[in-house]
Tab-separated table of C-alpha atoms in Angstrom:
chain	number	residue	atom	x	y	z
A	22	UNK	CA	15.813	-11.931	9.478
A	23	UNK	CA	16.316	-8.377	11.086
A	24	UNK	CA	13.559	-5.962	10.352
A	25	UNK	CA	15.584	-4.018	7.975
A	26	UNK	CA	15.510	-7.293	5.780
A	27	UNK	CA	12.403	-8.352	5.921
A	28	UNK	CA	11.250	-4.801	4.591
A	29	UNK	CA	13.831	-4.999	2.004
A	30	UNK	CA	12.209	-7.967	0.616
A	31	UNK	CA	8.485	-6.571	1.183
A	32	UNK	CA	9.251	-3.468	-1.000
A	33	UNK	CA	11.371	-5.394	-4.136
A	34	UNK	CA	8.297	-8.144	-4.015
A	35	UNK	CA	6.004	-5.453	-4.163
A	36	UNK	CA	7.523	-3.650	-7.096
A	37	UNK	CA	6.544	-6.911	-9.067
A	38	UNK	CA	3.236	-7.208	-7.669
A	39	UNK	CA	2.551	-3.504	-8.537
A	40	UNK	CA	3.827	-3.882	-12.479
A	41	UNK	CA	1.638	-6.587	-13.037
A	42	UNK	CA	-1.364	-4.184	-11.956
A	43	UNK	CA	-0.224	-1.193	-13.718
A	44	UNK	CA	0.088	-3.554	-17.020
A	45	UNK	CA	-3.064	-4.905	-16.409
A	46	UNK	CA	-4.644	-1.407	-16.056
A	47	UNK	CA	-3.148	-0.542	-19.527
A	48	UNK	CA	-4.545	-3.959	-20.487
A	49	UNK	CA	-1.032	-4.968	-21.355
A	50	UNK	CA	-2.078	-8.434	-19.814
A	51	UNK	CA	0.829	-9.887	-21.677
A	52	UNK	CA	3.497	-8.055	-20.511
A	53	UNK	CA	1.921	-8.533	-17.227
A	54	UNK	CA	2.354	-11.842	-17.227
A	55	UNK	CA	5.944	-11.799	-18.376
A	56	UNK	CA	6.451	-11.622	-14.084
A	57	UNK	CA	4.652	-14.872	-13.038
A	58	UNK	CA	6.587	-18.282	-12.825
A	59	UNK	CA	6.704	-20.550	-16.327
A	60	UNK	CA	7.640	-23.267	-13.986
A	61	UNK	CA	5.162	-26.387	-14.403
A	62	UNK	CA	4.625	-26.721	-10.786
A	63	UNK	CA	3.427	-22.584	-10.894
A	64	UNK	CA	-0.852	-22.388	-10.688
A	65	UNK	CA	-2.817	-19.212	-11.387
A	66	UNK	CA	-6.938	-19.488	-10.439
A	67	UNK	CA	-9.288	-17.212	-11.800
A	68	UNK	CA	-12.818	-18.157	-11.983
A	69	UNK	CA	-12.843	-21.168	-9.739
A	70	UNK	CA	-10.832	-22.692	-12.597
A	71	UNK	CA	-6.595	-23.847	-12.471
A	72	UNK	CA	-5.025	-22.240	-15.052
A	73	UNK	CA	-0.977	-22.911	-16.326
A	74	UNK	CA	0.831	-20.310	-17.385
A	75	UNK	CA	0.136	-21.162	-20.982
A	76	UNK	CA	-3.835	-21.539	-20.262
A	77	UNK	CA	-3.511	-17.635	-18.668
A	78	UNK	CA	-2.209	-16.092	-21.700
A	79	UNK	CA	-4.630	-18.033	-23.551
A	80	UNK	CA	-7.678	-16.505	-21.889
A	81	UNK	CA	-6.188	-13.155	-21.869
A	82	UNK	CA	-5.889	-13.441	-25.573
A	83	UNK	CA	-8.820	-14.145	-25.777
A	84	UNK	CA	-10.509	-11.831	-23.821
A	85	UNK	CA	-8.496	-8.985	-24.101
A	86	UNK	CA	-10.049	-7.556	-27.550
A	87	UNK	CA	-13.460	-6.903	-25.793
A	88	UNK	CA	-11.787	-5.315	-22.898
A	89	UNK	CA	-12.463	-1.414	-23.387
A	90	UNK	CA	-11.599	-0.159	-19.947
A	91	UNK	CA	-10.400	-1.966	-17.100
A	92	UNK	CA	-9.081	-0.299	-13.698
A	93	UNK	CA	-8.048	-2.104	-10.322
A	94	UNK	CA	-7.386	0.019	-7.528
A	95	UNK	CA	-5.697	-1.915	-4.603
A	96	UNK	CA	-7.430	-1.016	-1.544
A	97	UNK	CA	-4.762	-2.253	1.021
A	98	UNK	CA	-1.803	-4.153	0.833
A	99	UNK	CA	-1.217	-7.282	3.241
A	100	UNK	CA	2.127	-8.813	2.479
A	101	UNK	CA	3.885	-11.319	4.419
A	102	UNK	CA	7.546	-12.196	4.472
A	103	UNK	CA	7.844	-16.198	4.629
A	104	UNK	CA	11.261	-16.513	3.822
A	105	UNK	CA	14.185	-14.629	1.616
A	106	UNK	CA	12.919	-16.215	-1.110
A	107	UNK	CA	9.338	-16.380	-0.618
A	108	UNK	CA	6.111	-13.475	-0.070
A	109	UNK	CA	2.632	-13.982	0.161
A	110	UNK	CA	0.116	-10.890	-0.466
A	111	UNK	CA	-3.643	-11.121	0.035
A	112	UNK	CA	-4.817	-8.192	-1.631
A	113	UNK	CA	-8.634	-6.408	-1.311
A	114	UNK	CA	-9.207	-4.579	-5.093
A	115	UNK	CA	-12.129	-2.727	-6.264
A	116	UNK	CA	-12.043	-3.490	-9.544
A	117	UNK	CA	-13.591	-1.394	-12.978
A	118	UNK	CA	-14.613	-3.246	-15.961
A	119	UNK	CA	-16.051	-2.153	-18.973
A	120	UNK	CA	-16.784	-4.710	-22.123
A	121	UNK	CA	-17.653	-4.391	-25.350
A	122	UNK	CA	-21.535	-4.375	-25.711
A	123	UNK	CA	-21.657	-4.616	-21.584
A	124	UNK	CA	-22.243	-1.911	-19.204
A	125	UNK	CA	-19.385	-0.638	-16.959
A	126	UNK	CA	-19.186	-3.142	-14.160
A	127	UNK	CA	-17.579	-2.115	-10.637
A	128	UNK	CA	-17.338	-5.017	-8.326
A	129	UNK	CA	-14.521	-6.250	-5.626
A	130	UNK	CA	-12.211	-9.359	-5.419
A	131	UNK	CA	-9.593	-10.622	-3.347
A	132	UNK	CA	-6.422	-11.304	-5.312
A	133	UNK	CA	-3.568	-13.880	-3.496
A	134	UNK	CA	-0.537	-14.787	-4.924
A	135	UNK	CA	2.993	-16.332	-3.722
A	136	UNK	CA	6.108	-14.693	-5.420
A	137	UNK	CA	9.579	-16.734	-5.018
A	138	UNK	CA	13.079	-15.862	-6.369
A	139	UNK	CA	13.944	-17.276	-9.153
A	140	UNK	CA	17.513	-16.470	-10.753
A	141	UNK	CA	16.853	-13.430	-8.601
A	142	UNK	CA	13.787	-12.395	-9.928
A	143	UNK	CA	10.243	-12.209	-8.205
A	144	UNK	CA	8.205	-14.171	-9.786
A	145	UNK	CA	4.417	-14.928	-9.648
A	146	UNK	CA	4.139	-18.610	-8.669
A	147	UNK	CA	0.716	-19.209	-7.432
A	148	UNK	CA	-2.368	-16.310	-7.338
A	149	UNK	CA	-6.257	-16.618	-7.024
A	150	UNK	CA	-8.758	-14.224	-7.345
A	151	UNK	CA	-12.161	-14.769	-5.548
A	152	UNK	CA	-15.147	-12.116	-6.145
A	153	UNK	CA	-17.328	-11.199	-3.431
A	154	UNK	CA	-20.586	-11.233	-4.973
A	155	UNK	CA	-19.843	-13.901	-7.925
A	156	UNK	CA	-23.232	-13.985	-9.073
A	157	UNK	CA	-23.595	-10.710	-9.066
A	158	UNK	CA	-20.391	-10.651	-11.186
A	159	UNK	CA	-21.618	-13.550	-13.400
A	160	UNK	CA	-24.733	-11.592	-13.980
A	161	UNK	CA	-23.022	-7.887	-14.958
A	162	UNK	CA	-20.795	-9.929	-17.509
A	163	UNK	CA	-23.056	-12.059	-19.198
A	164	UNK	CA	-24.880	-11.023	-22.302
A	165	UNK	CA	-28.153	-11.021	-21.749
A	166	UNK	CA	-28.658	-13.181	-25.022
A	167	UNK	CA	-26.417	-15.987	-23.213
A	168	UNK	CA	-28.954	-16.182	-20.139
Protein backbone atom coordinates (compact mmCIF):
# COMPACT_ATOMS: atom_id res chain seq x y z
CA UNK A 1 0.00 0.00 0.00
CA UNK A 2 1.49 3.52 -0.93
CA UNK A 3 1.38 6.01 1.86
CA UNK A 4 -1.36 7.93 0.35
CA UNK A 5 -3.51 4.69 0.98
CA UNK A 6 -2.71 3.70 4.01
CA UNK A 7 -3.74 7.29 5.33
CA UNK A 8 -6.82 7.06 3.38
CA UNK A 9 -7.85 4.15 5.33
CA UNK A 10 -6.48 5.62 8.81
CA UNK A 11 -8.75 8.74 8.46
CA UNK A 12 -12.29 6.80 7.11
CA UNK A 13 -11.52 4.12 10.16
CA UNK A 14 -11.15 6.86 12.36
CA UNK A 15 -14.33 8.67 11.46
CA UNK A 16 -16.07 5.45 12.93
CA UNK A 17 -13.99 5.21 15.86
CA UNK A 18 -14.67 8.94 16.63
CA UNK A 19 -18.79 8.58 16.24
CA UNK A 20 -18.88 5.93 18.56
CA UNK A 21 -17.16 8.39 21.20
CA UNK A 22 -19.11 11.38 20.39
CA UNK A 23 -22.42 9.05 20.86
CA UNK A 24 -21.15 7.76 23.84
CA UNK A 25 -20.44 11.29 25.22
CA UNK A 26 -24.14 12.16 24.49
CA UNK A 27 -24.80 8.79 26.14
CA UNK A 28 -26.42 7.71 22.93
CA UNK A 29 -24.71 4.25 23.70
CA UNK A 30 -27.17 2.76 21.30
CA UNK A 31 -26.59 4.51 18.40
CA UNK A 32 -23.05 4.03 19.24
CA UNK A 33 -23.16 0.72 18.90
CA UNK A 34 -25.06 0.69 15.64
CA UNK A 35 -20.98 0.80 14.22
CA UNK A 36 -19.59 -2.42 15.83
CA UNK A 37 -19.83 -5.87 13.98
CA UNK A 38 -23.28 -8.10 14.68
CA UNK A 39 -21.22 -10.86 13.32
CA UNK A 40 -21.11 -13.92 15.91
CA UNK A 41 -17.47 -14.29 15.66
CA UNK A 42 -17.29 -10.12 16.75
CA UNK A 43 -16.16 -9.83 20.88
CA UNK A 44 -16.39 -6.60 22.87
CA UNK A 45 -14.58 -6.80 26.69
CA UNK A 46 -15.39 -4.45 29.23
CA UNK A 47 -14.81 -5.32 32.73
CA UNK A 48 -12.63 -8.35 32.35
CA UNK A 49 -15.87 -9.89 31.04
CA UNK A 50 -16.67 -11.14 26.91
CA UNK A 51 -19.52 -9.54 25.89
CA UNK A 52 -21.64 -10.28 22.23
CA UNK A 53 -23.05 -7.71 20.63
CA UNK A 54 -26.41 -8.51 22.11
CA UNK A 55 -24.86 -8.80 25.84
CA UNK A 56 -23.34 -4.92 25.08
CA UNK A 57 -26.57 -3.38 24.43
CA UNK A 58 -27.87 -5.24 27.24
CA UNK A 59 -25.58 -3.66 29.81
CA UNK A 60 -25.86 -0.35 28.27
CA UNK A 61 -29.54 -0.60 28.79
CA UNK A 62 -29.11 -1.23 31.71
CA UNK A 63 -26.82 1.10 32.88
CA UNK A 64 -27.51 3.90 30.90
CA UNK A 65 -30.53 5.41 33.13
CA UNK A 66 -28.08 6.12 36.06
CA UNK A 67 -25.60 7.63 33.77
CA UNK A 68 -25.91 11.55 34.43
CA UNK A 69 -22.73 12.74 32.82
CA UNK A 70 -20.22 10.88 31.08
CA UNK A 71 -17.17 12.47 29.01
CA UNK A 72 -14.11 10.60 27.32
CA UNK A 73 -11.51 12.68 26.02
CA UNK A 74 -9.03 10.67 23.79
CA UNK A 75 -5.66 11.57 24.80
CA UNK A 76 -3.74 10.24 21.67
CA UNK A 77 -4.58 8.28 18.87
CA UNK A 78 -2.38 5.11 17.85
CA UNK A 79 -3.85 3.51 14.79
CA UNK A 80 -2.36 0.94 12.72
CA UNK A 81 -3.10 -0.02 9.16
CA UNK A 82 -3.04 -4.03 8.93
CA UNK A 83 -4.57 -4.41 5.78
CA UNK A 84 -7.34 -2.57 3.35
CA UNK A 85 -9.74 -4.09 5.22
CA UNK A 86 -8.49 -4.18 8.61
CA UNK A 87 -7.24 -1.21 11.57
CA UNK A 88 -6.26 -1.64 14.93
CA UNK A 89 -6.31 1.52 17.44
CA UNK A 90 -5.01 1.37 21.01
CA UNK A 91 -6.36 4.34 22.44
CA UNK A 92 -5.21 6.21 26.06
CA UNK A 93 -8.77 8.09 27.39
CA UNK A 94 -9.27 10.03 30.44
CA UNK A 95 -12.50 9.30 31.09
CA UNK A 96 -15.50 11.47 33.29
CA UNK A 97 -18.20 9.68 34.98
CA UNK A 98 -20.83 10.84 37.00
CA UNK A 99 -23.76 8.34 38.46
CA UNK A 100 -26.72 8.72 40.00
CA UNK A 101 -26.23 8.83 43.86
CA UNK A 102 -22.18 8.54 43.10
CA UNK A 103 -19.71 11.23 43.09
CA UNK A 104 -18.13 12.41 39.78
CA UNK A 105 -15.46 9.87 39.05
CA UNK A 106 -12.36 10.81 36.69
CA UNK A 107 -10.17 7.88 36.03
CA UNK A 108 -8.15 6.55 32.73
CA UNK A 109 -8.47 3.39 30.51
CA UNK A 110 -7.02 2.04 27.54
CA UNK A 111 -9.63 1.31 24.88
CA UNK A 112 -8.49 -1.35 21.77
CA UNK A 113 -10.55 -2.31 19.14
CA UNK A 114 -10.15 -3.95 15.47
CA UNK A 115 -12.47 -2.36 12.76
CA UNK A 116 -12.84 -4.49 9.33
CA UNK A 117 -14.91 -3.68 6.19
CA UNK A 118 -17.82 -5.08 5.98
CA UNK A 119 -20.15 -4.33 2.82
CA UNK A 120 -17.89 -1.31 2.92
CA UNK A 121 -18.51 -0.19 6.18
CA UNK A 122 -16.06 0.06 9.26
CA UNK A 123 -17.18 -1.83 11.64
CA UNK A 124 -16.23 -2.51 15.33
CA UNK A 125 -15.24 -6.19 15.48
CA UNK A 126 -13.30 -6.73 18.57
CA UNK A 127 -12.52 -3.76 21.49
CA UNK A 128 -11.37 -3.99 25.22
CA UNK A 129 -11.13 -1.53 27.67
CA UNK A 130 -8.64 -2.02 30.62
CA UNK A 131 -8.56 0.71 33.60
CA UNK A 132 -5.44 1.64 35.12
CA UNK A 133 -6.24 1.70 38.63
CA UNK A 134 -9.30 -0.95 38.61
CA UNK A 135 -9.69 -0.94 42.17
CA UNK A 136 -9.58 2.34 42.44
CA UNK A 137 -12.34 2.35 39.77
CA UNK A 138 -14.26 -0.49 41.52
CA UNK A 139 -14.14 1.54 44.63
CA UNK A 140 -15.44 5.22 43.08
CA UNK A 141 -18.42 3.16 41.51
CA UNK A 142 -19.60 1.10 44.13
CA UNK A 143 -22.23 2.21 46.56
CA UNK A 144 -20.98 2.28 49.63
CA UNK A 145 -24.08 0.18 50.89
CA UNK A 146 -22.82 -2.70 48.38
CA UNK A 147 -19.27 -2.88 50.20
Amino acid sequence: MTEAQMQEITNSATEVVKKVFEYSNKMDFETGLNHYSENSNSYFITDGIMHSLTDLREAYKNIGPSVEELHNTIESWNVQVLSPEVVTFTLPIKLKLKLTGMPEFTGQLVWTATLQKQEDQWVIVQSHESWLNCAEVASALTPANDI
